[in-house]
GROMACS .gro file of C-alpha atoms in nm:
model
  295
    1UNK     CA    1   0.831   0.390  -2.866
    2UNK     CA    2   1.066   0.079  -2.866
    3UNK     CA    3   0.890  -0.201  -2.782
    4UNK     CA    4   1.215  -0.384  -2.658
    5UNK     CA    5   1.272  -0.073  -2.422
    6UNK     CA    6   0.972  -0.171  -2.270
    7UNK     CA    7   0.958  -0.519  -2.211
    8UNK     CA    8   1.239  -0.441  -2.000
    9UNK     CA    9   1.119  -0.132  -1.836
   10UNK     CA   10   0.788  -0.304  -1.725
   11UNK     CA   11   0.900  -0.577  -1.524
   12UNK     CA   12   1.130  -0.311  -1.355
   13UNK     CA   13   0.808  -0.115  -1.319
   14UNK     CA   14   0.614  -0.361  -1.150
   15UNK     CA   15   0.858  -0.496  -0.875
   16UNK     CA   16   0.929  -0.079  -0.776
   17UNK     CA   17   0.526  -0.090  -0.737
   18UNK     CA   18   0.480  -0.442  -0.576
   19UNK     CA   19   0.802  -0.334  -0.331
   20UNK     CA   20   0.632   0.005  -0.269
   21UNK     CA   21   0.317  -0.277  -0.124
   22UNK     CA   22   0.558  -0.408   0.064
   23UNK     CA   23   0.698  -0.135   0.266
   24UNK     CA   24   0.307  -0.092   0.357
   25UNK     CA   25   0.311  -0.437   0.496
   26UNK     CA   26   0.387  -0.620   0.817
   27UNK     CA   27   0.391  -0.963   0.943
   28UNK     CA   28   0.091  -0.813   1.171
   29UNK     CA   29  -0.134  -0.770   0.829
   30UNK     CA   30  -0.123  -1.145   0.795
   31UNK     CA   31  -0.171  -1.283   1.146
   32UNK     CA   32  -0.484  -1.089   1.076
   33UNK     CA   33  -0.621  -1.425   0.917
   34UNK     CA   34  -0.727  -1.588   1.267
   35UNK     CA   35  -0.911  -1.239   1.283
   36UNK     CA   36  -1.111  -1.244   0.982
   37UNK     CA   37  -1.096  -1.598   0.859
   38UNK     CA   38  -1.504  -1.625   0.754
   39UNK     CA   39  -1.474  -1.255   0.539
   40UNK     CA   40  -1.109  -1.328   0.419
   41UNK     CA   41  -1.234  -1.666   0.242
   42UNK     CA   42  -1.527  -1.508   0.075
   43UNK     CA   43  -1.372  -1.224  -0.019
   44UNK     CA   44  -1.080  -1.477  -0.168
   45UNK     CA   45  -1.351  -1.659  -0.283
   46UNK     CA   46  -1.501  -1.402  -0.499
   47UNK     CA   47  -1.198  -1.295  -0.624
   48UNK     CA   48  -1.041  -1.607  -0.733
   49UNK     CA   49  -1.280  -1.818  -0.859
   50UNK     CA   50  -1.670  -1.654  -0.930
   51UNK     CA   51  -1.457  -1.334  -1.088
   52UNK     CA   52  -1.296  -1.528  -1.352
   53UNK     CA   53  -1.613  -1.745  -1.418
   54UNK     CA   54  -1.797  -1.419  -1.448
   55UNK     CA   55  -1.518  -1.295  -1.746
   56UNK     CA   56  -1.552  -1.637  -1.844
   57UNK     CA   57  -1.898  -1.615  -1.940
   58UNK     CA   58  -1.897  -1.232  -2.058
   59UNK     CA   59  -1.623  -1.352  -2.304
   60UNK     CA   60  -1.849  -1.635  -2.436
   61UNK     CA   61  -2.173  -1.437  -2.466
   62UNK     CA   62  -2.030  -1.160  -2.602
   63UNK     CA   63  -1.812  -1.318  -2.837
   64UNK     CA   64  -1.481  -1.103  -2.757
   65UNK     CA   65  -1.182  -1.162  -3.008
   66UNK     CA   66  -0.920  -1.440  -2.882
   67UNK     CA   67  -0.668  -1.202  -2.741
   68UNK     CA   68  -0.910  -0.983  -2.583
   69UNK     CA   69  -1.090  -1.283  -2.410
   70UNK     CA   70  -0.759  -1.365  -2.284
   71UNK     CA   71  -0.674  -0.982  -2.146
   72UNK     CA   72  -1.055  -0.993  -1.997
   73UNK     CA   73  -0.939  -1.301  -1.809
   74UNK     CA   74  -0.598  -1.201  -1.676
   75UNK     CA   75  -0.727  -0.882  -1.583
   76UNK     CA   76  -1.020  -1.083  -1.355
   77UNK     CA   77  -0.761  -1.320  -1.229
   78UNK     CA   78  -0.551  -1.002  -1.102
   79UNK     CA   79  -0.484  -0.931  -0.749
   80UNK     CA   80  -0.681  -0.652  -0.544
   81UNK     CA   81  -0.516  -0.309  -0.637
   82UNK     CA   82  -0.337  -0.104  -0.355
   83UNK     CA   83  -0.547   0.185  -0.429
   84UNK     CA   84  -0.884  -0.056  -0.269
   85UNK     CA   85  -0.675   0.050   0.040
   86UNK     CA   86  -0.781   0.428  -0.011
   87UNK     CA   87  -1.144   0.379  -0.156
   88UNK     CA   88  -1.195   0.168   0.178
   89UNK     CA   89  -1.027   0.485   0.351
   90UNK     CA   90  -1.260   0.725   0.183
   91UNK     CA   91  -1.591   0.559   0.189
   92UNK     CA   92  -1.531   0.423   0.533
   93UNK     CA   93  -1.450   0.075   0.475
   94UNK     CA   94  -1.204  -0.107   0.680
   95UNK     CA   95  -0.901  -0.012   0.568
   96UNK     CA   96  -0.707  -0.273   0.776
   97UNK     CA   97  -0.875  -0.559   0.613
   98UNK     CA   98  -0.792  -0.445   0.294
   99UNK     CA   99  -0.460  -0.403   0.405
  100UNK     CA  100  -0.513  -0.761   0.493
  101UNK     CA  101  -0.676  -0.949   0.139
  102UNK     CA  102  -0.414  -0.662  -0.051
  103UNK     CA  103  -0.112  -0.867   0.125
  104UNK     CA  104  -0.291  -1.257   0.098
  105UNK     CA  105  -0.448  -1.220  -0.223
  106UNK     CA  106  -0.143  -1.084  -0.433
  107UNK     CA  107   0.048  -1.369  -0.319
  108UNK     CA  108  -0.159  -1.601  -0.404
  109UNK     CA  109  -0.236  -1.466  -0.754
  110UNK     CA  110   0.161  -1.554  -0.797
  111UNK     CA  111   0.033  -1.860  -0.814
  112UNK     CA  112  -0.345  -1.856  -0.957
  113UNK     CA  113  -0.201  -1.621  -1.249
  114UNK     CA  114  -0.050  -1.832  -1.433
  115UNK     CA  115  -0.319  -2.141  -1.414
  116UNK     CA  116  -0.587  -1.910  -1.503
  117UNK     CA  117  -0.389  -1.805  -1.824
  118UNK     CA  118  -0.256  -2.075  -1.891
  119UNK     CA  119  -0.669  -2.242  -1.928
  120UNK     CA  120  -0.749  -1.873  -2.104
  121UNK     CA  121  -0.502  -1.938  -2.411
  122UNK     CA  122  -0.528  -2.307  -2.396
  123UNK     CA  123  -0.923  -2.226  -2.507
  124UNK     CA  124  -0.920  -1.925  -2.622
  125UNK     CA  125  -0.611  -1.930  -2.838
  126UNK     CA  126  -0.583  -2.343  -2.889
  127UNK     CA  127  -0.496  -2.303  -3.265
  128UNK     CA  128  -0.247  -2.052  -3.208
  129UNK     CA  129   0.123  -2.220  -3.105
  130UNK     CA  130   0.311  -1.917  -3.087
  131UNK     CA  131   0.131  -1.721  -2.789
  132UNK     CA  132   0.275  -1.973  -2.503
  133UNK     CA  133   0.291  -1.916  -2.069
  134UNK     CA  134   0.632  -2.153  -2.021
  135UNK     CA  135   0.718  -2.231  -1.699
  136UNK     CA  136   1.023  -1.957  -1.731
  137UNK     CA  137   0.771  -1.700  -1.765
  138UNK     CA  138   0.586  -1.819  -1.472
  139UNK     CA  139   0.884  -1.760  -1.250
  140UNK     CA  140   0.963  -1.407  -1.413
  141UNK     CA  141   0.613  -1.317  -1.259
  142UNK     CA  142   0.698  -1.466  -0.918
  143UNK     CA  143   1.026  -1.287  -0.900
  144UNK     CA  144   0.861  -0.929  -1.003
  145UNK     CA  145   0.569  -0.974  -0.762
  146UNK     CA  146   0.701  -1.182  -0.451
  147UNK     CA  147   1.048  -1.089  -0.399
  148UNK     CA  148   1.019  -0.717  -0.441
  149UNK     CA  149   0.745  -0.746  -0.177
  150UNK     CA  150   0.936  -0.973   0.058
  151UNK     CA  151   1.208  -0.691   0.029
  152UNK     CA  152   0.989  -0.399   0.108
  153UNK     CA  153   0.879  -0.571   0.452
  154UNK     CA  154   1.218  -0.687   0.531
  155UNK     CA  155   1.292  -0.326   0.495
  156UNK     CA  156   1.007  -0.174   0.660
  157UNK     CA  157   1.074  -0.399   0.946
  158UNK     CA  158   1.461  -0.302   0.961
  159UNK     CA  159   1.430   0.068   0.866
  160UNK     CA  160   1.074   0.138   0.990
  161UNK     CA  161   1.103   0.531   1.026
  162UNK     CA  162   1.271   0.544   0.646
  163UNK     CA  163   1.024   0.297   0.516
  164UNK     CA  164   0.740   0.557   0.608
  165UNK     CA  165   0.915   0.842   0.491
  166UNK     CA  166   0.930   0.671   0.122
  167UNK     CA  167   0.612   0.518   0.089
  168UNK     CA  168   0.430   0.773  -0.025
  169UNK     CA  169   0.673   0.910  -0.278
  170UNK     CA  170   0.694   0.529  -0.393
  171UNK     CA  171   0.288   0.575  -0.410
  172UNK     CA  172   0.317   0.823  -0.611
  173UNK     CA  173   0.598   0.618  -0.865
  174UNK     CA  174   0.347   0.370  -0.883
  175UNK     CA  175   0.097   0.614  -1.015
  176UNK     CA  176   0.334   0.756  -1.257
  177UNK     CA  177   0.414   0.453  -1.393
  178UNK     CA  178   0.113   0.288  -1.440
  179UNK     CA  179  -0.001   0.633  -1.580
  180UNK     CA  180   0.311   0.567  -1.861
  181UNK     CA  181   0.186   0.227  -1.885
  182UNK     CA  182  -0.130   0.300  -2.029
  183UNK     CA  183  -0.032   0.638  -2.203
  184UNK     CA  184   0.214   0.337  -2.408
  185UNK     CA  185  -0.084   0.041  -2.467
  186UNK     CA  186  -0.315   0.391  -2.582
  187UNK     CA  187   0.005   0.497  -2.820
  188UNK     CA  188   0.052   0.146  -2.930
  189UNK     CA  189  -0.298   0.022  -3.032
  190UNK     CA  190  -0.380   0.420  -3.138
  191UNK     CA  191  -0.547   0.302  -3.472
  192UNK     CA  192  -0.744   0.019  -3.320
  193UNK     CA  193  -0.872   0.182  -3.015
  194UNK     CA  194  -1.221   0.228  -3.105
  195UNK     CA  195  -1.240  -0.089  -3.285
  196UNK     CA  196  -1.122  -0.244  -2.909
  197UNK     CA  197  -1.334   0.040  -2.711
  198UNK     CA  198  -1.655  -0.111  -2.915
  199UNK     CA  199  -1.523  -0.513  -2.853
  200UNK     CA  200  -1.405  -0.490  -2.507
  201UNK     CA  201  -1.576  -0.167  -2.342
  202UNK     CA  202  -1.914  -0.332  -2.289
  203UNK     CA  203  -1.743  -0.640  -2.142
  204UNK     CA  204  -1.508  -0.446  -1.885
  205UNK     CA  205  -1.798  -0.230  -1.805
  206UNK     CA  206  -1.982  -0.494  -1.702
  207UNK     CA  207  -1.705  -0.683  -1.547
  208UNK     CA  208  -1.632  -0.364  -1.325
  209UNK     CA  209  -1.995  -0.370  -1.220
  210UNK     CA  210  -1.989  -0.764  -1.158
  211UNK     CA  211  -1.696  -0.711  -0.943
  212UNK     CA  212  -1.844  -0.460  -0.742
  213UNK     CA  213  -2.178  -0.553  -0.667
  214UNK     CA  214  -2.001  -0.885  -0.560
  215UNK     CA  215  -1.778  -0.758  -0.340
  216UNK     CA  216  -2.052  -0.573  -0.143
  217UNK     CA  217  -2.405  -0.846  -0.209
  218UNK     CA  218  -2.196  -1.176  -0.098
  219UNK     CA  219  -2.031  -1.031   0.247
  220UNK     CA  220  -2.384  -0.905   0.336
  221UNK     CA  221  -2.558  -1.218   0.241
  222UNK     CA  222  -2.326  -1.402   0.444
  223UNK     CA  223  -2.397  -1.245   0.749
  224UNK     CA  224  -2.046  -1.018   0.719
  225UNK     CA  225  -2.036  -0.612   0.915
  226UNK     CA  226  -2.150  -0.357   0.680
  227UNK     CA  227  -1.820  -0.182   0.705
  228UNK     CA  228  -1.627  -0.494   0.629
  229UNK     CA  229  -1.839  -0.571   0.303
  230UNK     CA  230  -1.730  -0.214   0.154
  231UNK     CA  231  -1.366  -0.340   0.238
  232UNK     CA  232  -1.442  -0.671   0.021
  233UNK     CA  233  -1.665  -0.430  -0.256
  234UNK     CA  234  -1.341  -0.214  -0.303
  235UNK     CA  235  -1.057  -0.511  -0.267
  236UNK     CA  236  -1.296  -0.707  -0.546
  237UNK     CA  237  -1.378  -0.439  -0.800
  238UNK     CA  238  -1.034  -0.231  -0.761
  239UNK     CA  239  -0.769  -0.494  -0.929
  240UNK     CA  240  -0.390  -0.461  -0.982
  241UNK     CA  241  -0.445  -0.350  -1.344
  242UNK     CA  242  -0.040  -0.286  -1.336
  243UNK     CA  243   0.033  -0.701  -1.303
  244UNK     CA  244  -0.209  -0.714  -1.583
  245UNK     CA  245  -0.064  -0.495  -1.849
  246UNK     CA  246   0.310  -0.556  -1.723
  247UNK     CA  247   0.208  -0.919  -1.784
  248UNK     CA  248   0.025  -0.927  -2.103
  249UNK     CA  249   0.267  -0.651  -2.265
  250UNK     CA  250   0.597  -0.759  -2.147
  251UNK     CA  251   0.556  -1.141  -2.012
  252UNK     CA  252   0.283  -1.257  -2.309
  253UNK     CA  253   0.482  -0.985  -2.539
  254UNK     CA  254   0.126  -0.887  -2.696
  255UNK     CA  255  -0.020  -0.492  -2.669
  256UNK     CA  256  -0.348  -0.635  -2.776
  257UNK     CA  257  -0.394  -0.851  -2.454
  258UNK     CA  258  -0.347  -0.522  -2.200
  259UNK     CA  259  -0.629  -0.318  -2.395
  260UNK     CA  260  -0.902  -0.464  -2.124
  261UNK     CA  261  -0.675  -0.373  -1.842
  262UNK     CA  262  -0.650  -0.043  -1.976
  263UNK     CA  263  -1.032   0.061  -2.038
  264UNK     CA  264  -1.099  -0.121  -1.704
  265UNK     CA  265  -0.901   0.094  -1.514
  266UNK     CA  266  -1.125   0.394  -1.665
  267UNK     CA  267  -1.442   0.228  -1.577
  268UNK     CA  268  -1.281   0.116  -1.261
  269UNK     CA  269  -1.205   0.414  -1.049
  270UNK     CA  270  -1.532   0.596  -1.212
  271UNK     CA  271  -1.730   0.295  -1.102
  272UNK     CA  272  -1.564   0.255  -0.752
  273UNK     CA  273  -1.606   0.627  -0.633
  274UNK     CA  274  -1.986   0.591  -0.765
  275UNK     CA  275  -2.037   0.269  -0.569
  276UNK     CA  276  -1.871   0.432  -0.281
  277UNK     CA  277  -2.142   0.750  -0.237
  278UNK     CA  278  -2.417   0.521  -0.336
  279UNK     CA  279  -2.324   0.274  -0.038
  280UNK     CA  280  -2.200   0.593   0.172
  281UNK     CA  281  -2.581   0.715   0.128
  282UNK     CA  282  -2.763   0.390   0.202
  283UNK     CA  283  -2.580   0.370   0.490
  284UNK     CA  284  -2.692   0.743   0.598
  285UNK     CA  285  -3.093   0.605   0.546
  286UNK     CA  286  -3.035   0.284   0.755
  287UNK     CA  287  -2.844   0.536   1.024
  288UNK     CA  288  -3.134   0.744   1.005
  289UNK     CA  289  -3.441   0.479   1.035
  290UNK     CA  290  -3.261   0.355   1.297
  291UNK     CA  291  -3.238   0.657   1.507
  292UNK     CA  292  -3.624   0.711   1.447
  293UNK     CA  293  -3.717   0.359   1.538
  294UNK     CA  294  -3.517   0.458   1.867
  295UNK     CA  295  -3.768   0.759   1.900
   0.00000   0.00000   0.00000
């Protein structure tokens, strides 16, 4: 595979996927804030700052390789995945909340992205000059993200009937190509991928159950509805994996850096639809104790 095919292929990738999230959207989905303000900033949070200290800290205990550190990083400082939308769906979560961080959350990762990686190579990589973030990159992520999902709600809200007839077939685009994205990091890194599996697998594992258990524990704690906290658990542990390899392969030009996002996306949907029955259960025992208490 041509590598130079690619790095022009993925940024086209990701704005068909992050337009696709915007014909889902509405203005509605964000005046949602003065709704949910208490859940939205913990869920935000979590996601944005005790998610990247957590990949932080599993990169420095267990030692990960510089470029794999970095990957582990930009895949924690990733935006909530538009698939949390139908794990919240599924495990009865609520789905218009996730709707709601989905929207919030990617746009401000626009931003967060490139601070987080920036910091991640600066330590990480701080003897290596030629594996730079320049502010010309930054703005090639901010016009594959933002625009493309500025243009799927401007056209949702012009052509709402044809906006719902392609968002599923865009859906399912997304899914191929994130499906080719990984098939190429696998095809790529082919000869390394145990060697990576046995650096990186433990981390992202872990990372993948960090994610989750935060996403559901903190809203709890905090006094947040049951049925909002497996909203947060799915928005937090579910991320954009498709920013993360687009970025690392085609923005950072390095396969080696999209390896975590790859394996985390195998631990991640594994992971979420165990979380989800486990939760689904509990919530079945507290349902039932309650109804005897009632007795």
């Amino acid at each position: 595979m041509d590598s130079g095919f690619f790095s022009v292929f993925l940024p086209i990738t990701l704005a068909i996927m992050m337009m696709g999230l915007g014909l889902e959207l509405t203005i509605k989905d964000f005046l949602r804030l003065s709704r949910y303000p208490k859940v939205i900033f913990i869920t935000l949070f979590a996601q944005l700052v005790l998610l990247p200290s957590v990949a932080f800290f599993i990169c420095l205990i267990l030692d990960l390789p510089a470029l794999l550190a970095v990957g582990l990083m930009l895949l924690a400082a990733s935006p909530g995945g538009p698939t949390a939308n139908l794990f919240s769906y599924i495990y009865k979560g609520d789905v218009a909340l996730n709707i709601t961080l989905t929207a919030i959350n990617t746009i401000i990762s626009i931003f967060t992205l490139p601070f987080i990686i920036n910091l991640s190579l600066h330590y990480f990589m701080s003897h290596d000059s030629n594996v730079t973030f320049p502010v010309e990159k930054i703005m090639q992520v901010f016009l594959i993200t933002l625009i493309p999902v500025i243009m799927g709600m401007l056209l949702r809200a012009k052509f709402p009937n044809l906006s719902i007839t392609v968002s599923r077939p865009m859906r399912l685009l997304s899914i191929g190509f994130l499906t080719i994205l990984l098939i190429f990091a696998i095809f790529r890194e082919r000869s390394n991928l145990v060697e990576y599996f046995a650096n990186i697998g433990a981390a992202t594992a872990i990372l993948c159950f960090s994610s989750l258990f935060i996403g559901y524990c903190i809203p709890l704690l905090m006094g947040i509805p049951e049925k909002m906290a497996r909203a947060c658990t799915f928005e937090i542990g579910i991320h954009n994996t498709a920013i993360a390899l687009t970025i690392a392969i085609s923005v950072l030009n390095n396969v080696t850096m999209a390896i975590p996002a790859g394996i985390y996306t195998i631990f991640m949907y594994s992971f979420a639809t165990i979380f989800g029955v486990l939760i689904s259960r509990q919530q079945v025992v507290y349902s039932n104790k309650s109804r005897l208490s009632d007795l």
